[in-house]
PDB file of C-alpha atoms in Angstrom:
ATOM      1  CA  MET A   1     -12.188 -64.459 -21.286  1.00  0.00           C
ATOM      2  CA  ASP A   2      -9.158 -65.777 -19.421  1.00  0.00           C
ATOM      3  CA  ILE A   3      -8.109 -69.201 -20.659  1.00  0.00           C
ATOM      4  CA  LYS A   4      -7.979 -70.625 -17.141  1.00  0.00           C
ATOM      5  CA  LYS A   5     -11.496 -69.439 -16.418  1.00  0.00           C
ATOM      6  CA  LEU A   6     -12.724 -70.810 -19.742  1.00  0.00           C
ATOM      7  CA  GLN A   7     -11.036 -74.117 -19.027  1.00  0.00           C
ATOM      8  CA  ALA A   8     -12.693 -74.329 -15.600  1.00  0.00           C
ATOM      9  CA  LEU A   9     -16.116 -73.566 -17.075  1.00  0.00           C
ATOM     10  CA  VAL A  10     -15.760 -76.308 -19.688  1.00  0.00           C
ATOM     11  CA  ILE A  11     -14.684 -78.873 -17.105  1.00  0.00           C
ATOM     12  CA  ASP A  12     -17.582 -77.969 -14.817  1.00  0.00           C
ATOM     13  CA  ALA A  13     -20.046 -78.201 -17.703  1.00  0.00           C
ATOM     14  CA  LEU A  14     -18.755 -81.633 -18.711  1.00  0.00           C
ATOM     15  CA  GLU A  15     -18.807 -82.918 -15.134  1.00  0.00           C
ATOM     16  CA  ASP A  16     -22.392 -81.708 -14.664  1.00  0.00           C
ATOM     17  CA  VAL A  17     -23.575 -84.171 -17.340  1.00  0.00           C
ATOM     18  CA  LYS A  18     -21.176 -86.895 -16.114  1.00  0.00           C
ATOM     19  CA  ALA A  19     -18.734 -86.980 -19.006  1.00  0.00           C
ATOM     20  CA  GLN A  20     -16.202 -89.791 -18.926  1.00  0.00           C
ATOM     21  CA  ASP A  21     -12.396 -89.588 -19.156  1.00  0.00           C
ATOM     22  CA  ILE A  22     -12.067 -85.806 -19.417  1.00  0.00           C
ATOM     23  CA  ARG A  23      -8.686 -84.699 -20.751  1.00  0.00           C
ATOM     24  CA  VAL A  24      -7.376 -81.170 -21.261  1.00  0.00           C
ATOM     25  CA  TYR A  25      -4.212 -80.341 -23.216  1.00  0.00           C
ATOM     26  CA  ASP A  26      -2.133 -77.196 -23.635  1.00  0.00           C
ATOM     27  CA  THR A  27      -1.624 -76.597 -27.371  1.00  0.00           C
ATOM     28  CA  THR A  28       0.101 -73.212 -27.353  1.00  0.00           C
ATOM     29  CA  HIS A  29       3.390 -74.799 -28.441  1.00  0.00           C
ATOM     30  CA  LEU A  30       1.729 -76.706 -31.309  1.00  0.00           C
ATOM     31  CA  THR A  31      -0.617 -74.186 -32.935  1.00  0.00           C
ATOM     32  CA  SER A  32      -1.623 -70.548 -32.749  1.00  0.00           C
ATOM     33  CA  LEU A  33      -5.283 -71.260 -33.542  1.00  0.00           C
ATOM     34  CA  PHE A  34      -6.289 -72.243 -29.983  1.00  0.00           C
ATOM     35  CA  ASP A  35      -4.656 -72.569 -26.556  1.00  0.00           C
ATOM     36  CA  ARG A  36      -6.520 -75.521 -25.058  1.00  0.00           C
ATOM     37  CA  LEU A  37      -8.063 -78.723 -26.349  1.00  0.00           C
ATOM     38  CA  ALA A  38     -10.484 -80.809 -24.288  1.00  0.00           C
ATOM     39  CA  ILE A  39     -11.573 -84.372 -25.021  1.00  0.00           C
ATOM     40  CA  ALA A  40     -14.430 -86.145 -23.249  1.00  0.00           C
ATOM     41  CA  SER A  41     -16.516 -89.260 -23.847  1.00  0.00           C
ATOM     42  CA  GLY A  42     -20.269 -89.768 -23.864  1.00  0.00           C
ATOM     43  CA  THR A  43     -21.807 -93.233 -23.819  1.00  0.00           C
ATOM     44  CA  SER A  44     -24.664 -92.412 -26.204  1.00  0.00           C
ATOM     45  CA  ASN A  45     -25.767 -89.920 -28.845  1.00  0.00           C
ATOM     46  CA  ARG A  46     -28.099 -88.335 -26.332  1.00  0.00           C
ATOM     47  CA  GLN A  47     -25.332 -87.829 -23.791  1.00  0.00           C
ATOM     48  CA  THR A  48     -22.878 -86.347 -26.291  1.00  0.00           C
ATOM     49  CA  LYS A  49     -25.508 -83.834 -27.385  1.00  0.00           C
ATOM     50  CA  ALA A  50     -26.328 -83.031 -23.773  1.00  0.00           C
ATOM     51  CA  LEU A  51     -22.644 -82.507 -23.008  1.00  0.00           C
ATOM     52  CA  ALA A  52     -22.258 -80.101 -25.928  1.00  0.00           C
ATOM     53  CA  ALA A  53     -25.361 -78.188 -24.836  1.00  0.00           C
ATOM     54  CA  SER A  54     -24.043 -77.984 -21.261  1.00  0.00           C
ATOM     55  CA  VAL A  55     -20.735 -76.516 -22.436  1.00  0.00           C
ATOM     56  CA  ARG A  56     -22.507 -74.029 -24.683  1.00  0.00           C
ATOM     57  CA  ASP A  57     -24.893 -72.834 -21.984  1.00  0.00           C
ATOM     58  CA  LYS A  58     -22.230 -72.604 -19.258  1.00  0.00           C
ATOM     59  CA  VAL A  59     -19.886 -70.517 -21.404  1.00  0.00           C
ATOM     60  CA  LYS A  60     -22.666 -68.211 -22.605  1.00  0.00           C
ATOM     61  CA  GLU A  61     -23.905 -67.628 -19.060  1.00  0.00           C
ATOM     62  CA  ASN A  62     -20.457 -66.398 -18.064  1.00  0.00           C
ATOM     63  CA  GLY A  63     -20.011 -64.048 -21.014  1.00  0.00           C
ATOM     64  CA  GLY A  64     -18.100 -66.389 -23.312  1.00  0.00           C
ATOM     65  CA  HIS A  65     -18.440 -66.651 -27.068  1.00  0.00           C
ATOM     66  CA  ILE A  66     -19.430 -69.780 -29.009  1.00  0.00           C
ATOM     67  CA  VAL A  67     -17.835 -69.821 -32.452  1.00  0.00           C
ATOM     68  CA  SER A  68     -19.544 -72.959 -33.756  1.00  0.00           C
ATOM     69  CA  ILE A  69     -20.858 -76.429 -32.870  1.00  0.00           C
ATOM     70  CA  GLU A  70     -20.466 -79.327 -35.298  1.00  0.00           C
ATOM     71  CA  GLY A  71     -21.736 -82.914 -35.264  1.00  0.00           C
ATOM     72  CA  GLU A  72     -24.928 -82.481 -33.266  1.00  0.00           C
ATOM     73  CA  ASP A  73     -26.936 -84.256 -35.963  1.00  0.00           C
ATOM     74  CA  THR A  74     -25.346 -87.649 -35.458  1.00  0.00           C
ATOM     75  CA  GLY A  75     -24.031 -87.257 -31.921  1.00  0.00           C
ATOM     76  CA  GLU A  76     -21.107 -89.593 -32.447  1.00  0.00           C
ATOM     77  CA  TRP A  77     -18.566 -86.774 -32.416  1.00  0.00           C
ATOM     78  CA  VAL A  78     -19.558 -83.248 -31.402  1.00  0.00           C
ATOM     79  CA  LEU A  79     -17.041 -80.423 -31.718  1.00  0.00           C
ATOM     80  CA  VAL A  80     -17.573 -77.190 -29.758  1.00  0.00           C
ATOM     81  CA  ASP A  81     -15.395 -74.286 -30.940  1.00  0.00           C
ATOM     82  CA  LEU A  82     -14.927 -71.661 -28.200  1.00  0.00           C
ATOM     83  CA  GLY A  83     -12.230 -69.667 -29.989  1.00  0.00           C
ATOM     84  CA  ASP A  84      -9.324 -70.148 -27.577  1.00  0.00           C
ATOM     85  CA  MET A  85     -10.469 -73.656 -26.687  1.00  0.00           C
ATOM     86  CA  ILE A  86     -11.775 -76.606 -28.698  1.00  0.00           C
ATOM     87  CA  VAL A  87     -13.919 -79.285 -27.050  1.00  0.00           C
ATOM     88  CA  HIS A  88     -14.246 -82.739 -28.615  1.00  0.00           C
ATOM     89  CA  ILE A  89     -17.107 -84.832 -27.227  1.00  0.00           C
ATOM     90  CA  MET A  90     -16.883 -88.344 -28.638  1.00  0.00           C
ATOM     91  CA  GLN A  91     -18.321 -91.786 -28.147  1.00  0.00           C
ATOM     92  CA  PRO A  92     -15.747 -94.346 -26.906  1.00  0.00           C
ATOM     93  CA  ALA A  93     -15.463 -96.242 -30.220  1.00  0.00           C
ATOM     94  CA  ILE A  94     -14.860 -93.051 -32.213  1.00  0.00           C
ATOM     95  CA  ARG A  95     -12.384 -91.800 -29.660  1.00  0.00           C
ATOM     96  CA  ASP A  96     -10.408 -95.030 -29.707  1.00  0.00           C
ATOM     97  CA  TYR A  97     -10.293 -94.989 -33.486  1.00  0.00           C
ATOM     98  CA  TYR A  98      -9.051 -91.422 -34.027  1.00  0.00           C
ATOM     99  CA  ARG A  99      -6.863 -91.176 -30.905  1.00  0.00           C
ATOM    100  CA  LEU A 100      -6.630 -87.408 -30.722  1.00  0.00           C
ATOM    101  CA  GLU A 101      -4.585 -87.712 -27.535  1.00  0.00           C
ATOM    102  CA  GLU A 102      -1.650 -88.983 -29.579  1.00  0.00           C
ATOM    103  CA  ILE A 103      -1.759 -85.879 -31.786  1.00  0.00           C
ATOM    104  CA  TRP A 104      -2.393 -83.148 -29.211  1.00  0.00           C
ATOM    105  CA  GLY A 105      -1.701 -84.838 -25.907  1.00  0.00           C
ATOM    106  CA  ASP A 106       2.011 -84.294 -25.272  1.00  0.00           C
ATOM    107  CA  LYS A 107       1.307 -81.527 -22.712  1.00  0.00           C
ATOM    108  CA  GLU A 108      -1.652 -82.476 -20.560  1.00  0.00           C
ATOM    109  CA  VAL A 109      -3.160 -80.045 -18.080  1.00  0.00           C
ATOM    110  CA  LYS A 110      -3.718 -81.785 -14.744  1.00  0.00           C
ATOM    111  CA  PHE A 111      -6.781 -79.908 -13.594  1.00  0.00           C
ATOM    112  CA  GLY A 112      -7.521 -82.506 -10.876  1.00  0.00           C
ATOM    113  CA  ALA A 113      -4.008 -82.216  -9.438  1.00  0.00           C
ATOM    114  CA  ALA A 114      -4.232 -78.433  -9.647  1.00  0.00           C
ATOM    115  CA  LYS A 115      -7.327 -78.483  -7.436  1.00  0.00           C
ATOM    116  CA  ARG A 116      -5.564 -80.698  -4.900  1.00  0.00           C
ATOM    117  CA  THR A 117      -2.469 -78.488  -4.788  1.00  0.00           C
ATOM    118  CA  ALA A 118      -4.642 -75.407  -4.368  1.00  0.00           C
ATOM    119  CA  LYS A 119      -6.284 -76.998  -1.327  1.00  0.00           C
ATOM    120  CA  ARG A 120      -2.922 -78.031   0.105  1.00  0.00           C
ATOM    121  CA  THR A 121      -1.370 -74.603  -0.310  1.00  0.00           C
ATOM    122  CA  ALA A 122      -4.392 -73.048   1.378  1.00  0.00           C
ATOM    123  CA  SER A 123      -4.153 -75.402   4.373  1.00  0.00           C
ATOM    124  CA  GLU A 124      -0.366 -75.622   4.811  1.00  0.00           C
ATOM    125  CA  PRO A 125       0.314 -71.972   5.731  1.00  0.00           C
ATOM    126  CA  MET A 126      -2.240 -72.310   8.538  1.00  0.00           C
ATOM    127  CA  ASP A 127      -1.155 -75.646   9.992  1.00  0.00           C
ATOM    128  CA  GLY A 128       2.542 -76.026   9.144  1.00  0.00           C
ATOM    129  CA  PRO A 129       4.093 -72.920  10.734  1.00  0.00           C
ATOM    130  CA  ALA A 130       1.889 -73.191  13.828  1.00  0.00           C
ATOM    131  CA  LYS A 131       3.153 -76.680  14.595  1.00  0.00           C
ATOM    132  CA  LYS A 132       6.760 -75.637  14.060  1.00  0.00           C
ATOM    133  CA  VAL A 133       6.426 -72.629  16.343  1.00  0.00           C
ATOM    134  CA  GLY A 134       4.851 -74.790  19.029  1.00  0.00           C
ATOM    135  CA  ARG A 135       7.738 -77.235  18.909  1.00  0.00           C
ATOM    136  CA  HIS A 136      10.324 -74.481  19.130  1.00  0.00           C
ATOM    137  CA  LEU A 137       8.544 -72.915  22.087  1.00  0.00           C
ATOM    138  CA  ALA A 138       8.338 -76.244  23.888  1.00  0.00           C
ATOM    139  CA  ALA A 139      12.004 -76.945  23.235  1.00  0.00           C
ATOM    140  CA  SER A 140      13.060 -73.525  24.498  1.00  0.00           C
ATOM    141  CA  GLN A 141      11.019 -73.899  27.668  1.00  0.00           C
ATOM    142  CA  THR A 142      12.541 -77.276  28.489  1.00  0.00           C
ATOM    143  CA  THR A 143      16.062 -76.016  27.945  1.00  0.00           C
ATOM    144  CA  LEU A 144      15.437 -73.010  30.158  1.00  0.00           C
ATOM    145  CA  ASP A 145      13.978 -75.175  32.897  1.00  0.00           C
ATOM    146  CA  GLU A 146      16.934 -77.534  32.721  1.00  0.00           C
ATOM    147  CA  ASP A 147      19.517 -74.751  32.790  1.00  0.00           C
ATOM    148  CA  LYS A 148      18.118 -72.865  35.760  1.00  0.00           C
ATOM    149  CA  PRO A 149      18.806 -75.510  38.477  1.00  0.00           C
ATOM    150  CA  LYS A 150      22.182 -76.333  36.965  1.00  0.00           C
ATOM    151  CA  ARG A 151      23.412 -72.761  37.059  1.00  0.00           C
ATOM    152  CA  ALA A 152      22.571 -72.239  40.753  1.00  0.00           C
ATOM    153  CA  PRO A 153      24.881 -74.927  42.195  1.00  0.00           C
ATOM    154  CA  ARG A 154      27.655 -73.857  39.864  1.00  0.00           C
ATOM    155  CA  LYS A 155      27.523 -70.328  41.236  1.00  0.00           C
ATOM    156  CA  THR A 156      27.536 -71.485  44.868  1.00  0.00           C
ATOM    157  CA  ALA A 157      30.470 -73.783  44.260  1.00  0.00           C
ATOM    158  CA  SER A 158      32.408 -71.097  42.479  1.00  0.00           C
ATOM    159  CA  THR A 159      31.789 -68.494  45.169  1.00  0.00           C
ATOM    160  CA  SER A 160      32.585 -70.774  48.114  1.00  0.00           C
ATOM    161  CA  ALA A 161      35.708 -72.275  46.590  1.00  0.00           C
ATOM    162  CA  PRO A 162      37.560 -68.992  46.055  1.00  0.00           C
ATOM    163  CA  ALA A 163      36.668 -67.901  49.577  1.00  0.00           C
ATOM    164  CA  ALA A 164      38.220 -71.042  51.013  1.00  0.00           C
ATOM    165  CA  LYS A 165      41.264 -70.692  48.831  1.00  0.00           C
ATOM    166  CA  LYS A 166      41.737 -67.060  49.771  1.00  0.00           C
ATOM    167  CA  ALA A 167      41.333 -67.809  53.474  1.00  0.00           C
ATOM    168  CA  ALA A 168      43.914 -70.578  53.381  1.00  0.00           C
ATOM    169  CA  PRO A 169      46.833 -68.435  52.189  1.00  0.00           C
ATOM    170  CA  ARG A 170      46.124 -65.897  54.903  1.00  0.00           C
ATOM    171  CA  LYS A 171      46.414 -68.557  57.607  1.00  0.00           C
ATOM    172  CA  THR A 172      49.663 -69.875  56.185  1.00  0.00           C
ATOM    173  CA  ALA A 173      51.066 -66.395  56.007  1.00  0.00           C
ATOM    174  CA  ASN A 174      50.305 -65.831  59.670  1.00  0.00           C
ATOM    175  CA  LYS A 175      51.887 -69.152  60.572  1.00  0.00           C
ATOM    176  CA  THR A 176      55.071 -68.392  58.668  1.00  0.00           C
ATOM    177  CA  ALA A 177      55.259 -64.959  60.186  1.00  0.00           C
ATOM    178  CA  SER A 178      54.933 -66.339  63.687  1.00  0.00           C
ATOM    179  CA  LYS A 179      57.499 -69.021  62.988  1.00  0.00           C
ATOM    180  CA  SER A 180      59.956 -66.530  61.596  1.00  0.00           C
ATOM    181  CA  ALA A 181      59.434 -64.240  64.551  1.00  0.00           C
ATOM    182  CA  GLY A 182      60.041 -67.094  66.954  1.00  0.00           C
ATOM    183  CA  THR A 183      63.273 -68.065  65.288  1.00  0.00           C
ATOM    184  CA  THR A 184      64.627 -64.552  65.374  1.00  0.00           C
ATOM    185  CA  VAL A 185      63.870 -64.235  69.063  1.00  0.00           C
ATOM    186  CA  LYS A 186      65.549 -67.538  69.820  1.00  0.00           C
ATOM    187  CA  VAL A 187      68.659 -66.562  67.907  1.00  0.00           C
ATOM    188  CA  ALA A 188      68.923 -63.301  69.810  1.00  0.00           C
ATOM    189  CA  THR A 189      68.716 -65.047  73.185  1.00  0.00           C
ATOM    190  CA  ARG A 190      71.364 -67.563  72.193  1.00  0.00           C
ATOM    191  CA  LYS A 191      73.894 -64.849  71.230  1.00  0.00           C
ATOM    192  CA  SER A 192      73.558 -62.878  74.477  1.00  0.00           C
ATOM    193  CA  PRO A 193      75.586 -65.276  76.715  1.00  0.00           C
ATOM    194  CA  ALA A 194      78.496 -65.209  74.238  1.00  0.00           C
ATOM    195  CA  LYS A 195      78.860 -61.449  74.766  1.00  0.00           C
ATOM    196  CA  LYS A 196      78.879 -61.742  78.608  1.00  0.00           C
ATOM    197  CA  SER A 197      81.808 -64.207  78.807  1.00  0.00           C
ATOM    198  CA  PRO A 198      84.548 -61.835  77.553  1.00  0.00           C
ATOM    199  CA  ALA A 199      83.425 -59.175  80.015  1.00  0.00           C
ATOM    200  CA  LYS A 200      83.971 -61.494  83.028  1.00  0.00           C
ATOM    201  CA  LYS A 201      87.540 -62.327  81.927  1.00  0.00           C
ATOM    202  CA  ALA A 202      88.511 -58.681  81.695  1.00  0.00           C
ATOM    203  CA  GLY A 203      87.509 -57.987  85.368  1.00  0.00           C
TER     204      GLY A 203
END
């Protein structure tokens, strides 16, 4: 059985009988005998026995193998050996005395946090991108609406201004041409009397 599945079954079995202060530790870096170690507390001999029975039944129902169960006679400390996982079910006084967490507990498995992160990752892909897309769409629509009226007056101003500028040089050219023509005509009329005076003296 997969260690994660086995771990989940043990936690569910302990929670069904209301075990207190459930802790799970990864022990792969400390020993090759088992991969996980679980510690839970029961307030009485009856509860510790019931917790051990719940773990045994839950694992068996899902095809797991029970290697051995020790300590059911007294109920102060019950050990359930599942092969890849060891479960210690202890009364609070025994647990405080032996402090197994200090021996095996340098790498705790946060099964509660793992459930929360699984829920978050399932909800975030649905909600997060949708909100971002909506904001981008709204922003693009506002920018398009703002740009449309601004572009229209710019085009009208640009088209009318060159027309006025082009028309102005044409008028000035006509004026200069007329002025130049007038001056040439006046000069020609002024020179004509000078030519007539020598002709009169010769006669």
